[in-house]
Amino acid sequence: MCDYSLEFYATRQAQENEVYVTTRFPSGSMGFAAPGDCTTAVCVTYGTKMTLENLPPELQHELGIGPIESVVFARIEEGLHHDGVRFSNGRTVLLHRLGVGVLGSMVSDTALPERKEAKAEAPAEIKTERQIPVEPAE
């Protein structure tokens, strides 16, 4: 995150143990910001493991996910926007599809396996691929 679409905003790197919220910046780009500071984009590196909370019910139903999910932040090579997330069930969506108000936090490498064990249907590994299937944007 924090590519050209957010270059006109103050930015800082994401840090473990902080909580961020999806925010629509004045340019129309969607990104993460610290709650209470919607003027600074928080940069997340592709491949970062995160936990998302407060996922919209309609997105949960459509993608077969729950209100809280483990994801990997991913770059999507199609269209105008490139930031996305890959859920443990393999579904990948643009950050824009999450909407405003989804909470996100980085997780350590030791925290993610515990989350997967608690959810029996999750795959043992999250595979990374060069071509990422994208859910249609709305």
mmCIF file of C-alpha atoms in Angstrom:
data_model
loop_
_atom_site.group_PDB
_atom_site.id
_atom_site.type_symbol
_atom_site.label_atom_id
_atom_site.label_comp_id
_atom_site.label_asym_id
_atom_site.label_seq_id
_atom_site.Cartn_x
_atom_site.Cartn_y
_atom_site.Cartn_z
ATOM 1 C CA MET A 1 0.000 0.000 0.000
ATOM 2 C CA CYS A 2 1.051 3.628 -0.224
ATOM 3 C CA ASP A 3 1.773 3.574 -3.936
ATOM 4 C CA TYR A 4 1.094 6.475 -6.287
ATOM 5 C CA SER A 5 -2.601 6.725 -5.341
ATOM 6 C CA LEU A 6 -1.686 7.880 -1.822
ATOM 7 C CA GLU A 7 1.523 9.797 -2.577
ATOM 8 C CA PHE A 8 -0.058 13.169 -1.738
ATOM 9 C CA TYR A 9 -0.859 12.124 1.853
ATOM 10 C CA ALA A 10 1.294 11.795 4.933
ATOM 11 C CA THR A 11 2.271 8.139 5.365
ATOM 12 C CA ARG A 12 3.877 5.869 7.906
ATOM 13 C CA GLN A 13 4.638 2.166 8.133
ATOM 14 C CA ALA A 14 2.255 -0.231 9.861
ATOM 15 C CA GLN A 15 3.409 -1.643 13.175
ATOM 16 C CA GLU A 16 2.551 -4.856 14.962
ATOM 17 C CA ASN A 17 0.015 -4.548 17.811
ATOM 18 C CA GLU A 18 -1.675 -1.462 16.346
ATOM 19 C CA VAL A 19 -5.220 -1.406 14.994
ATOM 20 C CA TYR A 20 -6.088 0.386 11.748
ATOM 21 C CA VAL A 21 -9.347 1.171 10.003
ATOM 22 C CA THR A 22 -10.149 1.123 6.295
ATOM 23 C CA THR A 23 -10.578 4.714 5.183
ATOM 24 C CA ARG A 24 -11.562 6.365 1.909
ATOM 25 C CA PHE A 25 -9.118 9.205 1.328
ATOM 26 C CA PRO A 26 -10.237 12.376 -0.526
ATOM 27 C CA SER A 27 -8.625 11.052 -3.740
ATOM 28 C CA GLY A 28 -11.091 8.142 -3.663
ATOM 29 C CA SER A 29 -8.386 5.602 -2.812
ATOM 30 C CA MET A 30 -9.093 3.172 0.001
ATOM 31 C CA GLY A 31 -6.390 2.498 2.555
ATOM 32 C CA PHE A 32 -5.646 1.955 6.211
ATOM 33 C CA ALA A 33 -5.371 4.781 8.734
ATOM 34 C CA ALA A 34 -5.048 4.868 12.502
ATOM 35 C CA PRO A 35 -8.434 5.483 14.165
ATOM 36 C CA GLY A 36 -8.722 9.206 14.811
ATOM 37 C CA ASP A 37 -6.096 10.148 12.199
ATOM 38 C CA CYS A 38 -7.709 9.824 8.781
ATOM 39 C CA THR A 39 -5.106 12.168 7.245
ATOM 40 C CA THR A 40 -2.156 9.736 7.465
ATOM 41 C CA ALA A 41 -2.130 6.591 5.334
ATOM 42 C CA VAL A 42 -0.652 3.566 7.107
ATOM 43 C CA CYS A 43 1.514 1.602 4.677
ATOM 44 C CA VAL A 44 1.208 -2.187 4.720
ATOM 45 C CA THR A 45 3.785 -4.293 2.887
ATOM 46 C CA TYR A 46 2.502 -6.925 0.445
ATOM 47 C CA GLY A 47 2.685 -10.365 2.035
ATOM 48 C CA THR A 48 1.881 -9.019 5.512
ATOM 49 C CA LYS A 49 -0.381 -11.270 7.568
ATOM 50 C CA MET A 50 -3.300 -9.420 9.117
ATOM 51 C CA THR A 51 -6.476 -9.982 11.055
ATOM 52 C CA LEU A 52 -9.559 -8.154 9.772
ATOM 53 C CA GLU A 53 -12.580 -7.473 11.968
ATOM 54 C CA ASN A 54 -15.983 -5.923 11.351
ATOM 55 C CA LEU A 55 -16.254 -7.352 7.829
ATOM 56 C CA PRO A 56 -19.582 -6.363 6.202
ATOM 57 C CA PRO A 57 -22.278 -9.084 6.458
ATOM 58 C CA GLU A 58 -22.985 -9.013 2.704
ATOM 59 C CA LEU A 59 -19.282 -9.600 1.957
ATOM 60 C CA GLN A 60 -19.194 -12.409 4.526
ATOM 61 C CA HIS A 61 -22.091 -14.122 2.786
ATOM 62 C CA GLU A 62 -20.711 -13.597 -0.719
ATOM 63 C CA LEU A 63 -17.185 -14.821 0.052
ATOM 64 C CA GLY A 64 -17.987 -17.491 2.633
ATOM 65 C CA ILE A 65 -16.048 -15.748 5.398
ATOM 66 C CA GLY A 66 -16.783 -14.688 8.971
ATOM 67 C CA PRO A 67 -16.812 -11.292 10.694
ATOM 68 C CA ILE A 68 -13.180 -11.819 11.776
ATOM 69 C CA GLU A 69 -10.683 -13.323 9.322
ATOM 70 C CA SER A 70 -6.957 -13.893 8.867
ATOM 71 C CA VAL A 71 -5.710 -12.517 5.549
ATOM 72 C CA VAL A 72 -2.534 -11.793 3.623
ATOM 73 C CA PHE A 73 -2.178 -8.300 2.146
ATOM 74 C CA ALA A 74 -1.733 -8.775 -1.616
ATOM 75 C CA ARG A 75 -0.926 -6.773 -4.736
ATOM 76 C CA ILE A 76 -3.450 -7.253 -7.516
ATOM 77 C CA GLU A 77 -2.173 -6.542 -11.007
ATOM 78 C CA GLU A 78 -5.505 -5.695 -12.614
ATOM 79 C CA GLY A 79 -7.340 -2.402 -12.872
ATOM 80 C CA LEU A 80 -6.758 1.012 -11.343
ATOM 81 C CA HIS A 81 -6.297 -0.101 -7.724
ATOM 82 C CA HIS A 82 -3.758 -2.716 -6.659
ATOM 83 C CA ASP A 83 -4.209 -3.282 -2.920
ATOM 84 C CA GLY A 84 -6.124 -6.365 -1.897
ATOM 85 C CA VAL A 85 -6.377 -9.129 0.653
ATOM 86 C CA ARG A 86 -6.333 -12.915 0.290
ATOM 87 C CA PHE A 87 -8.542 -14.786 2.757
ATOM 88 C CA SER A 88 -7.602 -18.195 4.167
ATOM 89 C CA ASN A 89 -10.260 -19.783 1.904
ATOM 90 C CA GLY A 90 -8.320 -18.529 -1.155
ATOM 91 C CA ARG A 91 -10.719 -15.728 -2.117
ATOM 92 C CA THR A 92 -9.016 -12.444 -2.992
ATOM 93 C CA VAL A 93 -10.642 -9.010 -3.149
ATOM 94 C CA LEU A 94 -9.566 -5.446 -3.637
ATOM 95 C CA LEU A 95 -9.285 -3.357 -0.487
ATOM 96 C CA HIS A 96 -12.052 -1.162 -1.961
ATOM 97 C CA ARG A 97 -14.488 -4.074 -1.620
ATOM 98 C CA LEU A 98 -14.034 -4.149 2.162
ATOM 99 C CA GLY A 99 -15.568 -0.701 2.503
ATOM 100 C CA VAL A 100 -14.974 1.899 5.186
ATOM 101 C CA GLY A 101 -14.731 0.881 8.841
ATOM 102 C CA VAL A 102 -13.098 -2.558 8.677
ATOM 103 C CA LEU A 103 -10.512 -2.941 11.422
ATOM 104 C CA GLY A 104 -7.148 -4.444 10.560
ATOM 105 C CA SER A 105 -4.077 -5.380 12.558
ATOM 106 C CA MET A 106 -0.800 -7.052 11.682
ATOM 107 C CA VAL A 107 -0.202 -10.451 13.240
ATOM 108 C CA SER A 108 3.095 -12.075 14.055
ATOM 109 C CA ASP A 109 4.100 -15.306 12.345
ATOM 110 C CA THR A 110 3.432 -17.154 15.592
ATOM 111 C CA ALA A 111 -0.113 -15.794 15.990
ATOM 112 C CA LEU A 112 -1.470 -16.863 12.596
ATOM 113 C CA PRO A 113 -1.078 -20.668 12.989
ATOM 114 C CA GLU A 114 -3.093 -20.569 16.242
ATOM 115 C CA ARG A 115 -5.887 -18.791 14.355
ATOM 116 C CA LYS A 116 -5.832 -21.451 11.633
ATOM 117 C CA GLU A 117 -6.030 -24.340 14.107
ATOM 118 C CA ALA A 118 -9.136 -22.786 15.642
ATOM 119 C CA LYS A 119 -10.760 -22.755 12.219
ATOM 120 C CA ALA A 120 -10.679 -26.348 10.935
ATOM 121 C CA GLU A 121 -11.738 -25.547 7.366
ATOM 122 C CA ALA A 122 -8.788 -23.174 6.781
ATOM 123 C CA PRO A 123 -6.004 -24.526 4.526
ATOM 124 C CA ALA A 124 -2.684 -25.427 6.164
ATOM 125 C CA GLU A 125 -0.837 -22.782 4.137
ATOM 126 C CA ILE A 126 -1.751 -19.605 2.358
ATOM 127 C CA LYS A 127 -0.394 -19.945 -1.139
ATOM 128 C CA THR A 128 1.023 -16.962 -2.945
ATOM 129 C CA GLU A 129 0.649 -16.836 -6.689
ATOM 130 C CA ARG A 130 1.815 -14.368 -9.292
ATOM 131 C CA GLN A 131 -1.637 -14.106 -10.892
ATOM 132 C CA ILE A 132 -4.317 -13.346 -8.315
ATOM 133 C CA PRO A 133 -7.982 -13.990 -9.163
ATOM 134 C CA VAL A 134 -9.978 -10.895 -8.340
ATOM 135 C CA GLU A 135 -13.569 -10.627 -7.227
ATOM 136 C CA PRO A 136 -15.482 -8.201 -9.465
ATOM 137 C CA ALA A 137 -15.439 -4.624 -8.193
ATOM 138 C CA GLU A 138 -18.683 -2.867 -7.473
#
